XYZ file of C-alpha atoms in Angstrom:
609
model
C -96.539 64.891 60.023
C -92.960 66.158 60.319
C -91.433 62.641 60.010
C -88.523 63.608 57.812
C -85.426 64.280 59.820
C -82.804 64.896 57.236
C -81.525 64.746 53.649
C -78.264 63.829 52.513
C -76.389 62.945 49.310
C -75.802 59.220 48.848
C -72.407 58.098 47.650
C -72.547 55.211 44.944
C -69.882 53.360 43.504
C -70.412 53.669 39.556
C -68.356 51.643 37.426
C -67.032 54.048 34.381
C -65.083 53.249 31.145
C -61.641 54.590 31.415
C -61.381 55.105 27.676
C -64.788 56.981 26.780
C -66.107 57.918 30.186
C -69.519 56.067 29.760
C -71.102 54.485 32.672
C -70.964 50.707 32.564
C -74.054 48.726 33.418
C -74.418 45.145 34.176
C -77.149 43.351 31.918
C -78.320 40.085 32.867
C -77.994 37.481 29.960
C -78.574 33.889 29.590
C -75.207 31.957 29.264
C -73.741 28.644 28.468
C -72.373 26.241 31.026
C -70.368 23.289 31.263
C -70.758 20.786 34.107
C -67.129 20.375 35.373
C -67.461 18.126 38.308
C -66.385 14.625 36.688
C -63.508 16.518 34.766
C -62.474 18.501 37.909
C -62.578 15.098 39.748
C -59.973 13.397 37.373
C -57.691 16.197 37.050
C -57.617 16.176 40.994
C -57.097 12.681 41.125
C -54.070 12.512 38.642
C -52.358 14.740 40.782
C -53.013 12.920 43.807
C -51.983 9.603 42.482
C -48.611 11.180 41.220
C -49.251 11.198 37.756
C -49.207 15.151 37.414
C -46.369 17.067 39.483
C -46.600 20.657 40.015
C -43.720 23.037 41.053
C -43.191 25.140 43.213
C -45.141 22.901 45.700
C -46.839 25.715 47.511
C -49.144 25.915 44.534
C -50.253 22.257 45.037
C -52.796 23.377 47.577
C -54.366 25.983 45.373
C -54.740 23.202 42.603
C -56.704 20.889 44.992
C -58.998 23.509 46.511
C -59.962 24.981 43.004
C -60.556 21.479 41.503
C -62.346 20.024 44.593
C -64.698 22.598 44.573
C -64.984 23.427 41.200
C -68.289 24.798 40.005
C -70.117 24.809 36.420
C -67.966 26.769 33.682
C -69.672 29.926 31.857
C -68.118 29.374 28.415
C -70.056 31.568 26.429
C -68.809 35.253 25.822
C -70.410 38.199 23.857
C -67.368 39.286 21.944
C -66.562 39.775 18.117
C -63.773 37.424 17.959
C -63.102 33.636 19.231
C -64.480 30.533 18.337
C -68.264 30.575 17.649
C -70.275 28.072 19.866
C -71.148 25.164 17.546
C -74.689 25.252 18.793
C -77.705 25.619 16.538
C -81.185 26.650 17.413
C -84.546 25.525 15.776
C -88.107 25.482 16.891
C -87.285 21.732 17.886
C -84.357 23.028 20.419
C -80.887 23.204 20.587
C -78.403 20.828 18.918
C -74.710 20.931 18.664
C -72.950 20.295 15.360
C -69.847 21.234 13.405
C -71.569 23.154 10.840
C -75.238 23.970 9.854
C -75.663 20.793 7.420
C -74.613 18.587 10.054
C -76.952 20.305 12.529
C -79.791 19.662 10.209
C -79.164 16.104 9.674
C -79.122 15.578 13.637
C -82.280 17.318 14.260
C -83.966 15.548 11.409
C -82.819 12.012 12.629
C -83.755 13.000 16.128
C -87.146 14.353 15.067
C -87.752 12.186 12.386
C -88.398 15.081 9.712
C -88.949 14.629 6.211
C -86.754 16.025 3.230
C -89.057 18.775 2.555
C -89.597 19.672 6.350
C -85.557 19.619 6.751
C -85.070 21.775 3.479
C -87.362 24.491 4.820
C -86.279 24.222 8.658
C -85.417 27.530 10.226
C -81.863 27.408 11.746
C -79.458 29.815 13.377
C -76.169 29.583 15.147
C -75.546 31.073 18.268
C -73.605 34.104 17.871
C -71.767 33.836 21.210
C -68.132 32.679 21.049
C -66.428 30.292 23.396
C -64.390 31.615 26.421
C -60.707 32.123 25.436
C -59.547 29.731 28.267
C -61.587 26.976 26.597
C -60.213 27.635 23.489
C -56.584 27.497 24.667
C -57.177 24.584 26.697
C -57.363 22.545 23.488
C -53.987 23.885 22.334
C -51.833 20.623 23.522
C -53.901 18.463 21.236
C -55.653 20.444 18.586
C -52.274 21.813 17.378
C -51.324 18.583 16.218
C -54.509 17.814 14.290
C -57.189 16.439 16.784
C -59.600 15.178 16.545
C -58.001 13.476 13.676
C -55.659 10.635 14.844
C -52.662 12.294 12.703
C -48.740 11.203 12.993
C -47.873 14.272 14.864
C -50.561 13.581 17.523
C -49.195 10.225 18.088
C -45.703 11.483 18.020
C -45.882 14.609 20.284
C -48.792 14.160 22.455
C -48.717 14.070 25.498
C -46.198 16.671 26.295
C -43.739 16.383 28.934
C -43.512 20.026 30.487
C -46.004 22.814 30.888
C -44.168 26.154 31.855
C -46.588 29.266 32.370
C -47.297 31.877 34.849
C -48.748 30.952 38.541
C -51.427 33.386 37.983
C -53.316 31.339 35.491
C -52.875 28.056 37.043
C -56.544 27.620 37.569
C -57.772 29.597 34.267
C -55.641 27.586 31.783
C -53.450 24.903 33.184
C -56.359 23.287 35.065
C -58.610 23.537 32.359
C -55.829 21.740 29.840
C -55.713 18.851 32.314
C -59.519 18.621 32.414
C -60.392 18.813 28.617
C -57.010 16.912 27.746
C -58.039 13.797 29.998
C -61.700 14.142 29.008
C -61.413 14.349 25.144
C -58.068 12.396 24.582
C -58.219 9.770 27.547
C -54.693 10.985 28.918
C -53.056 13.901 30.459
C -51.629 16.530 28.118
C -48.475 16.658 30.143
C -46.898 15.140 33.146
C -45.222 18.232 34.644
C -46.221 21.704 35.457
C -43.717 24.454 36.186
C -44.974 27.820 37.261
C -43.008 31.114 37.072
C -43.726 34.290 38.934
C -44.980 37.707 38.010
C -42.268 39.779 36.324
C -41.984 43.110 38.061
C -40.024 46.223 37.782
C -36.726 46.330 39.695
C -38.618 47.951 42.515
C -40.853 45.147 42.763
C -44.034 46.666 41.315
C -46.160 45.137 38.684
C -45.316 46.435 35.367
C -48.068 48.863 33.965
C -48.334 51.639 31.321
C -50.054 53.878 33.646
C -46.942 53.629 35.915
C -44.661 54.161 33.180
C -42.474 51.175 34.163
C -43.175 48.984 31.108
C -40.183 47.749 29.178
C -40.591 46.967 25.558
C -38.193 43.961 24.855
C -37.130 45.630 21.524
C -36.077 48.600 23.329
C -33.766 46.726 25.471
C -32.329 44.759 22.474
C -31.853 47.989 20.279
C -31.567 50.511 22.820
C -33.726 54.015 23.302
C -33.452 57.553 24.415
C -35.714 58.578 27.147
C -37.277 61.119 24.624
C -38.407 58.331 22.409
C -39.534 56.422 25.680
C -41.821 59.327 26.637
C -43.051 59.718 23.105
C -44.505 56.085 23.449
C -46.056 56.869 26.579
C -47.511 60.227 25.145
C -49.040 58.171 22.077
C -50.548 55.737 24.687
C -52.202 58.509 26.211
C -53.528 59.826 22.738
C -54.689 56.364 21.728
C -56.738 56.100 25.156
C -54.652 53.288 26.798
C -53.847 55.441 29.690
C -55.539 58.689 30.784
C -53.825 61.897 30.856
C -53.790 61.956 34.673
C -51.901 58.613 34.550
C -49.685 60.242 31.919
C -48.039 62.502 34.137
C -47.048 59.930 36.703
C -45.862 57.654 34.052
C -43.546 60.236 32.607
C -42.183 61.046 36.035
C -41.535 57.305 36.923
C -40.147 56.672 33.406
C -37.546 59.608 33.875
C -36.657 58.252 37.214
C -36.042 54.728 36.097
C -34.414 55.664 32.651
C -32.558 59.074 33.101
C -30.413 58.243 30.250
C -32.741 55.977 28.261
C -31.973 52.336 27.880
C -28.641 51.185 26.228
C -28.553 48.584 23.777
C -28.030 45.113 24.987
C -28.810 42.726 22.533
C -31.039 39.672 22.486
C -28.854 37.269 24.124
C -28.176 39.497 26.982
C -31.633 39.945 27.579
C -32.600 36.261 27.453
C -29.480 35.520 29.655
C -31.038 38.294 32.103
C -34.486 36.408 32.034
C -33.300 32.733 32.503
C -30.837 34.008 35.476
C -33.809 34.685 37.574
C -35.106 31.842 39.879
C -38.502 31.686 37.751
C -40.000 29.812 40.653
C -40.228 32.797 43.021
C -43.823 34.393 43.361
C -42.125 37.759 41.943
C -39.496 37.997 39.364
C -37.556 41.385 39.584
C -36.428 42.376 36.369
C -33.559 45.073 36.237
C -32.508 46.686 32.988
C -29.234 47.410 34.426
C -28.703 43.744 34.779
C -29.097 43.283 31.159
C -26.415 45.706 30.304
C -24.158 43.689 32.878
C -25.145 40.667 30.734
C -24.097 42.561 27.753
C -20.642 43.014 29.198
C -20.434 39.146 29.691
C -21.369 38.478 26.296
C -18.459 40.895 25.238
C -16.226 38.728 27.529
C -17.004 35.658 25.510
C -16.522 37.319 22.222
C -12.990 38.777 23.142
C -11.806 35.635 24.862
C -12.968 33.576 21.828
C -10.868 36.215 19.588
C -7.829 35.527 21.772
C -8.045 31.748 21.638
C -8.653 31.937 17.768
C -5.882 34.409 17.156
C -3.298 32.118 18.839
C -4.990 28.850 17.262
C -4.587 30.058 13.881
C -1.060 31.623 14.301
C -0.029 28.081 15.554
C -2.341 26.348 13.051
C -3.744 24.195 15.672
C -6.923 22.759 14.045
C -7.790 19.382 15.863
C -8.105 19.820 19.533
C -10.528 16.988 20.697
C -7.598 14.541 21.226
C -5.962 15.985 24.473
C -3.049 15.280 26.498
C -2.599 18.042 29.088
C 0.937 18.596 30.207
C 0.883 21.252 33.084
C -1.138 21.486 36.203
C -3.506 24.535 35.455
C -4.428 22.358 32.040
C -5.607 19.767 34.224
C -7.234 22.093 36.768
C -9.369 23.886 33.903
C -10.315 20.829 32.605
C -11.619 19.607 36.037
C -13.371 22.890 36.526
C -15.259 22.382 32.924
C -16.184 19.010 34.309
C -17.524 20.424 37.363
C -19.414 23.094 35.322
C -20.931 20.396 32.830
C -22.022 18.442 35.749
C -23.690 21.187 37.648
C -25.487 22.575 34.601
C -26.959 18.978 33.421
C -28.268 18.430 37.162
C -29.858 22.111 37.001
C -31.478 21.487 33.746
C -33.181 18.428 34.802
C -34.540 20.085 37.965
C -35.567 22.978 35.806
C -33.240 25.245 38.077
C -32.044 27.206 35.111
C -30.783 30.144 37.128
C -28.385 27.643 38.927
C -27.113 26.613 35.403
C -26.454 30.150 34.180
C -24.698 31.313 37.434
C -22.530 28.261 37.427
C -21.860 28.945 33.605
C -21.012 32.647 34.158
C -18.638 31.877 37.151
C -16.838 29.157 35.220
C -16.326 31.106 32.005
C -15.460 34.542 33.815
C -13.593 33.673 36.823
C -12.082 30.577 36.092
C -11.416 30.398 32.446
C -10.800 34.166 31.824
C -9.586 35.621 35.019
C -7.416 32.486 35.843
C -6.414 30.185 33.117
C -6.247 32.729 30.199
C -4.089 34.680 32.172
C -1.796 31.730 32.940
C -1.465 30.937 29.289
C -0.091 34.239 28.286
C 3.428 33.346 29.865
C 3.321 30.205 27.847
C 2.856 32.144 24.565
C 5.451 34.297 25.390
C 8.292 31.825 26.539
C 7.034 28.471 26.022
C 8.219 26.023 23.713
C 6.317 24.885 20.400
C 4.936 21.595 22.392
C 3.615 23.654 25.239
C 2.029 26.356 22.883
C 0.420 23.720 20.637
C -1.073 21.801 23.588
C -2.074 25.265 25.294
C -4.051 25.872 22.065
C -5.711 22.657 22.073
C -6.965 22.737 25.763
C -8.040 26.503 25.042
C -10.072 25.319 21.970
C -11.433 22.240 23.895
C -12.676 24.322 26.759
C -14.193 27.080 24.549
C -15.934 24.314 22.188
C -17.720 22.899 25.333
C -18.439 26.252 26.712
C -20.030 27.457 23.589
C -22.363 24.337 23.519
C -23.411 25.033 27.209
C -24.284 28.329 26.391
C -26.350 27.704 23.371
C -29.599 27.211 25.170
C -29.303 30.580 27.074
C -27.219 32.814 24.586
C -28.008 30.877 21.056
C -27.235 33.801 18.590
C -23.672 34.468 20.252
C -22.795 30.912 20.556
C -23.987 29.838 17.125
C -21.780 32.937 15.686
C -18.698 32.031 17.687
C -19.091 28.211 17.245
C -18.769 28.527 13.562
C -15.682 30.279 13.976
C -13.841 27.252 15.429
C -11.507 25.292 13.479
C -13.633 22.733 11.030
C -16.837 24.263 12.490
C -17.584 26.574 9.888
C -20.352 24.281 8.486
C -21.828 23.073 11.695
C -24.754 24.824 13.386
C -24.517 24.647 17.124
C -28.267 23.600 17.727
C -27.488 20.314 15.939
C -24.523 19.342 18.200
C -24.678 17.087 21.191
C -25.142 18.935 24.542
C -22.082 18.065 26.942
C -23.042 15.205 29.252
C -21.472 14.764 32.707
C -20.186 11.134 31.644
C -18.109 12.873 28.916
C -15.929 14.970 31.195
C -15.645 12.707 34.509
C -12.283 11.604 33.415
C -11.091 15.223 33.918
C -12.400 15.597 37.340
C -9.990 15.920 40.415
C -11.223 17.181 43.702
C -7.854 17.558 45.380
C -6.443 19.585 42.443
C -9.570 21.945 42.818
C -9.164 22.462 46.469
C -5.209 23.095 46.190
C -6.016 25.649 43.512
C -8.901 27.271 45.484
C -6.291 27.839 48.174
C -3.800 29.426 45.855
C -6.936 31.672 44.444
C -7.895 32.788 48.050
C -4.191 33.897 48.771
C -3.949 35.844 45.358
C -7.097 37.700 46.112
C -5.875 38.711 49.698
C -2.697 39.828 48.120
C -4.545 41.941 45.282
C -6.930 43.271 48.449
C -4.435 44.239 50.840
C -2.164 45.945 48.028
C -5.538 47.874 46.852
C -6.912 48.847 50.308
C -3.592 50.320 51.233
C -2.896 52.090 47.782
C 0.537 50.258 47.253
C 1.433 49.397 43.519
C 3.388 46.476 42.365
C 6.843 47.962 42.712
C 6.298 49.213 46.277
C 4.727 45.879 47.686
C 7.227 43.221 48.768
C 4.856 40.190 50.056
C 5.754 37.682 52.458
C 3.556 34.404 52.928
C 3.897 32.703 56.198
C 1.602 29.354 55.794
C 1.351 25.691 56.856
C 0.786 24.997 53.370
C 4.231 26.168 52.519
C 5.176 23.394 50.161
C 2.053 23.948 48.248
C 2.374 27.681 47.649
C 6.042 27.123 46.750
C 4.818 24.626 44.179
C 2.612 27.393 42.743
C 4.864 30.373 43.317
C 4.972 31.318 39.546
C 1.118 31.456 39.307
C 0.592 33.291 42.440
C 3.266 35.947 41.577
C 1.902 36.335 37.845
C -1.634 36.543 38.874
C -1.253 38.816 42.058
C 1.003 40.820 40.003
C 3.611 40.741 42.944
C 7.539 41.428 41.818
C 8.837 40.136 45.117
C 7.686 37.045 46.809
C 8.713 35.115 49.832
C 7.889 32.149 51.915
C 8.208 31.250 55.221
C 7.437 28.000 57.213
C 4.714 28.027 59.772
C 7.034 27.801 62.673
C 9.104 30.631 61.562
C 9.741 33.685 64.068
C 8.344 36.752 62.619
C 9.244 40.324 63.599
C 8.397 42.163 60.379
C 7.574 45.781 59.881
C 4.507 45.141 57.795
C 0.783 45.238 57.250
C -0.902 41.862 57.461
C -4.044 39.933 56.575
C -5.012 36.342 57.182
C -6.353 33.799 54.601
C -8.395 31.148 56.502
C -6.732 29.541 59.363
C -3.617 28.684 57.364
C -2.000 31.738 56.017
C -0.496 35.059 56.990
C 0.217 37.647 54.326
C 2.752 40.282 55.406
C 2.874 43.483 53.190
C 6.353 45.133 54.055
C 6.626 48.718 54.921
C 10.062 50.619 54.596
C 10.717 53.460 56.627
C 10.019 52.393 60.329
C 7.281 54.354 62.612
C 7.039 57.448 60.111
C 5.862 54.961 57.390
C 3.443 53.161 59.653
C 1.854 56.589 61.016
C 1.219 57.454 57.516
C -0.510 54.423 56.357
C -2.276 54.302 59.697
C -3.546 57.859 58.930
C -4.741 56.680 55.415
C -6.426 53.916 56.485
C -8.273 55.407 59.362
C -9.292 58.283 56.841
C -10.915 55.845 54.440
C -12.506 53.722 57.417
C -14.265 56.797 58.642
C -15.315 57.742 54.956
C -16.913 53.960 54.654
C -18.716 54.413 58.234
C -20.426 57.407 56.938
C -21.721 55.394 53.892
C -22.718 52.797 56.277
C -24.575 54.983 58.437
C -26.563 56.434 55.268
C -27.683 53.126 54.169
C -28.714 52.128 57.551
C -30.942 54.972 57.611
C -32.427 54.045 54.360
C -33.195 50.728 55.184
C -34.651 51.869 58.552
C -37.165 54.197 56.526
C -37.795 51.494 54.124
C -39.390 49.550 56.628
C -42.091 51.955 57.099
C -42.789 52.702 53.747
C -45.434 50.488 51.993
C -44.010 50.479 48.540
C -40.493 49.609 49.563
C -39.775 46.357 47.876
C -37.672 43.193 48.689
C -35.355 43.764 45.653
C -34.398 47.360 46.689
C -33.764 46.115 50.248
C -31.674 43.298 49.200
C -29.554 45.491 46.976
C -29.129 47.851 49.910
C -28.127 45.298 52.382
C -25.566 43.685 49.916
C -24.069 47.056 49.585
C -24.075 47.418 53.299
C -22.537 44.104 53.864
C -19.437 44.621 51.316
C -19.038 48.061 53.308
C -18.911 46.417 56.672
C -16.628 43.803 55.278
C -14.103 46.391 54.050
C -14.360 48.360 57.223
C -13.515 45.188 59.147
C -10.701 44.431 56.816
C -9.308 47.882 57.233
C -9.629 47.770 61.027
C -7.510 44.441 60.880
C -4.805 46.447 58.809
C -4.775 49.031 61.673
C -4.736 46.479 64.123
C -1.469 45.063 62.882
C -0.141 48.262 62.923
C -0.908 49.030 66.335
C 0.419 45.815 67.395
C 3.768 46.913 66.511
C 3.578 49.433 69.317
C 4.632 52.127 66.950
C 1.289 54.011 66.342
C -1.280 55.067 69.197
C -4.607 56.121 69.008
């Protein structure tokens, strides 16, 4: 009849097992379901009436949408492991029971069987196991002995907070609430905190086939690139990844960790993880940040050694009764009070990353970089009373700081706390966490503001000297400020922390005709770095600054091109973009600063373009 027009190959999507290569076929089987309408309604109502809260708030709609449209839950699984379904089959039908004997008794009572019939009754338990999420949904109360009314259940149930990943909000959290409410009559917890998906530094989901999975033990103990790649090859041999994926994984691994992973320790890893805003949808994990936090841990260790060295030498043991005697001691205690207040508020709001950022800023930038440095002249030239008081303040601040660190750096803080005078038998985990009210007496906002101005000026002096390649002996600094009296008051501190050998102060209304390179701090202070040698010296430094600016401008062009390209690349991530933008911002800031210095030279009308 000539009806056939053409014959072509038909492409089909056939699922194949990645490990064995077998074709996977779906087989329809009878399953067990639970009607969830009533439980889902109660779980939904608990959120709507405010008894249950969920953070971040953008997951709340997902919660309501899933519960309000809840369907029957298939709870049977054909696996070799798990809780076996408590269902028993006989010729009279199915019955639920804890064990075979109980099932026989139930069916005998229901059907009214004789003892002989019950003894010969053929009964078998269902071989399917419960869905993993069903078993885990029982965790909040089953772990305390439920269904028995144990003391632990009375004491610890319900819980206060549940913290877990946002991707299992409906799989696990919703079912915990449903079963908890249905089986115990109360919510299993009152607050839900959801963290984001932990990805690599480029924002990609961690995957063995990509080669970007990081074993926590490798960060804690360190590992070479060769050993990292041996692990990936072992995964290929065991069938975890295919040999096609192996090549890609090895290339990615070599790119991410060209020198392997340096030993960071467990506290540095812990600090890195809690320093992230876990409420973000994606958490970028960077091994390099772990190493930076290891350096912070080292800073804490060295600062503690320094304090204990002087405390032991001066035999200072009792430091809880303080009587500060100088401005910097009052200032560090005020900053300590601010740190304690911020950390307590952040912990209460579950913003741990804000607490860790505040702790790091206080200990590193204020305690170590400023206060410890101002203590050194006291130890060299101070009286016995001044040294004793300084040691007490140092120990007091260190004691509080270690207790603040304890939740995020438990091992380091425990070791160092036991080294403090009189604390050798005290475990930090059993000490009281610092509370805001205890440190309110030290808060002094005016003093904080004054020292902030002083520190800004010190930073500017260091910057103007660094950019212009002046050493301490070359640079004579003149400060022209409306805070003349304030700066005069802190002259010794400014001179010591800025490393200036010569420091002069001029009042705001002074007439200036200086051969200098200038910088401005806010709207209140001009900093002049004096140049000696007239126009020749000006031209020399103008040329140096111009060369440096041109070099930085080339780097800016390179980064801008990279950012432009990343917009067109699908795999480009926000984390990489933010890093490049931060670098670009710092370069542009330095270029602007150099341009200001060059302008001050041009304004002297000695140098022309």
